[in-house]
Amino acid sequence: MAIPLLSFILLVFLSIATVHSKSTIEPCSVSDTCPAMVGYTLYADLKVSELATLFSADPVSLLAANSLDFSLSDIDHRILPSGLFLKVPVVCSCSDGIRRSVSTTYRARPSDTLGFVAGSVFAGLVSADQIREANSLSGGGGDGLEAGQSLVIPLPCTCFNSSDNGLPAVYLSYVVAAGDTVAGIAARYSTTVTDIMAVNAMGAPVVKAGDIISVPLPACASNYPNSASDHGLIVANGSYAISASHCVQCSCGPGDLNLYCTPALLAVSCSSMQCKNSNLMVGNVTFQSTSGGCNVTSCSYGGFINGSIVATLSTSLQPQCPGQHQFPPLLPPPSSVIRESFLSPAPAPAESGGSLTTPKSSVPGTIALPGSSPANGPSGSISGACSLVTFLPGYFILTVLWLFYFSW
Ligand SMILES: *[C@@H]1O[C@H](CO)[C@@H](O)[C@H](O)[C@H]1NC(C)=O
Ligand SMILES: *[C@@H]1O[C@H](CO)[C@@H](O)[C@H](O)[C@H]1NC(C)=O
Ligand SMILES: *[C@@H]1O[C@H](CO)[C@@H](O)[C@H](O)[C@H]1NC(C)=O
Ligand SMILES: *[C@@H]1O[C@H](CO)[C@@H](O)[C@H](O)[C@H]1NC(C)=O
Ligand SMILES: *[C@@H]1O[C@H](CO)[C@@H](O)[C@H](O)[C@H]1NC(C)=O
C-alpha cells in the first residue's frame, strides 16, 4: 500500500516540477547585452577557478560580487564548499526575442546525464529540456551524454533597463528553494513583496520550489560613455566589481548608493589613474570647509576607454563635509557552510511564516553542516550524509503536500 502511494506521489511531484515550474521572461528586441546575476548553490566542493569556468566568469569578479576577499594571491585554488550560495555575474543577451545568458558552455564528463547537468551542476537554473532545445539534441537519445560533448547552457536572466521603480537595480535570477516564501526572499534581498510581484507579473505572492524569479537588488549605477568597455557597469549594494583589466575596483554601499571606485592593485601594469592638472588619483577626495559650505574636490573613475583609465576631476559645494568613506566588508572565502546560505542568512522561521517552512532550515542545514562541530572533519561529513538520508522521506512528503496545497 505504502509503496504504490509513494510512487504515485513521486509521479505527481515530478510532473509538477517539470510542467509547472515557471520563470520570468523579459522580451527584448535589440541585440544588446546587459549585466545580470544568477543565484547558484554549489552542488559539490569546487575550486574558485572551476566555478568561474562553469559560468565563463572571471574568478576575481565572481568573488568581488559576493564581497569575498578577491585580493588573495591564491584565489583560483581556493576551494568553496558544497551548499554555498553565490551570486554569479552573467552577461545577459537578447536571444530569440527574450533575455537569456548564452555565453556558458559545459563539457560533459563521463556518466553525466542531462538531468544531472541541469538539476545539480547548474542547480536548477536550467531544465534538461532547455539544454536539449538549445543544443538541438533529439529527445530519442535519452538523458545520457557523451563524455567531452560540448553543450550551450541557456541561463535565465533579466535586466529591465537596470532599474526598478526608477532606481538603479541589478536583477538576480533566483531558483526558489523548498520552504522559501516571497516575503522571506524580499527581506533577504532588501526589496519588497510588491516589487517582486510586479517584476515577475505574479497575481499572488506565491512561489514554489523550482520556480525561477527575478529579484531586483538595489545597486549603484555608473554613467560611463558608450565608448567605454565597461559602459553600463552596475554594482549591487554591499558588493564590489572589478573593471579596467583588473586595475580598478568599484564598490556600492553600505552608507549610500553612489558607486565608488579606487585603484585595485591586482594588475601588474595599469594606465595612469591621476586626474589631469591635479595630484589626485582615482578615488581621492579632498575638501575644505568654507563659509558657504564644504568645497569638495574629487577625482573619480570615468570608464575604461581604448585601454585607458579615464579620471575625472570635479568640485562641488556641499552642505557638509563628507566623512571617511565606508566600504562594504570583505570576508575571506568560506571553507565550510555554516548555515544554509552563508552570505544571505535565511529569514527566521517566524518571518517566513507557517510550519511548512521547516524543511528549509533543516534540510540544507543537514547537507551543509559536516556534523555539528566544524572541527570534526570527514567523520562529520558521513554522519551528515546519514542524517540527510533518514530525514529525506519526511521532507519529501512535506514538499509534496506543500506543492499539492499551492497547486490546487
Ligand atoms: C530604458 O532606458 C532607456 C534610456 O534610459 C529608455 O529610452 C527606455 O525607454 C527604457 N525602457 C524601458 C522599458 O523602460
Ligand atoms: C545597503 O546595504 C546596507 C548594509 O547591508 C543596508 O544597511 C542598506 O539599507 C542598503 N541600502 C539599500 C538601499 O538597500
Ligand atoms: C589617493 O589615492 C591613493 C590610492 O588609493 C592613495 O594611496 C593615496 O593615499 C590617496 N591620497 C590622498 C591625498 O587621499
Ligand atoms: C574649491 O577648491 C578648489 C580646489 O581646491 C578650488 O580651485 C576652488 O576655487 C574652490 N572653490 C571655492 C568656492 O572655494
Ligand atoms: C580609440 O582609438 C581609436 C583608434 O585607435 C580612435 O580612432 C578613437 O578615436 C579612440 N577613441 C577615443 C574615445 O579616444
Tab-separated table of C-alpha atoms in Angstrom, residues 42 82-83 337 362-371 381 384-385 387-388:
chain	number	residue	atom	x	y	z
A	42	LEU	CA	27.320	24.750	-5.265
A	82	SER	CA	29.258	22.394	-1.443
A	83	GLY	CA	25.978	24.086	-0.473
A	337	VAL	CA	28.971	26.398	5.020
A	362	SER	CA	16.509	21.617	8.455
A	363	VAL	CA	17.458	20.058	5.154
A	364	PRO	CA	20.060	22.352	3.688
A	365	GLY	CA	21.467	22.749	7.191
A	366	THR	CA	21.861	18.993	7.351
A	367	ILE	CA	23.589	18.874	4.000
A	368	ALA	CA	25.755	21.833	4.665
A	369	LEU	CA	26.821	21.102	8.180
A	370	PRO	CA	29.524	18.441	8.209
A	371	GLY	CA	28.497	17.332	11.683
A	381	SER	CA	30.508	14.513	6.797
A	384	GLY	CA	25.770	14.470	7.982
A	385	ALA	CA	25.036	12.303	4.971
A	387	SER	CA	21.030	12.105	8.771
A	388	LEU	CA	20.136	13.529	5.385
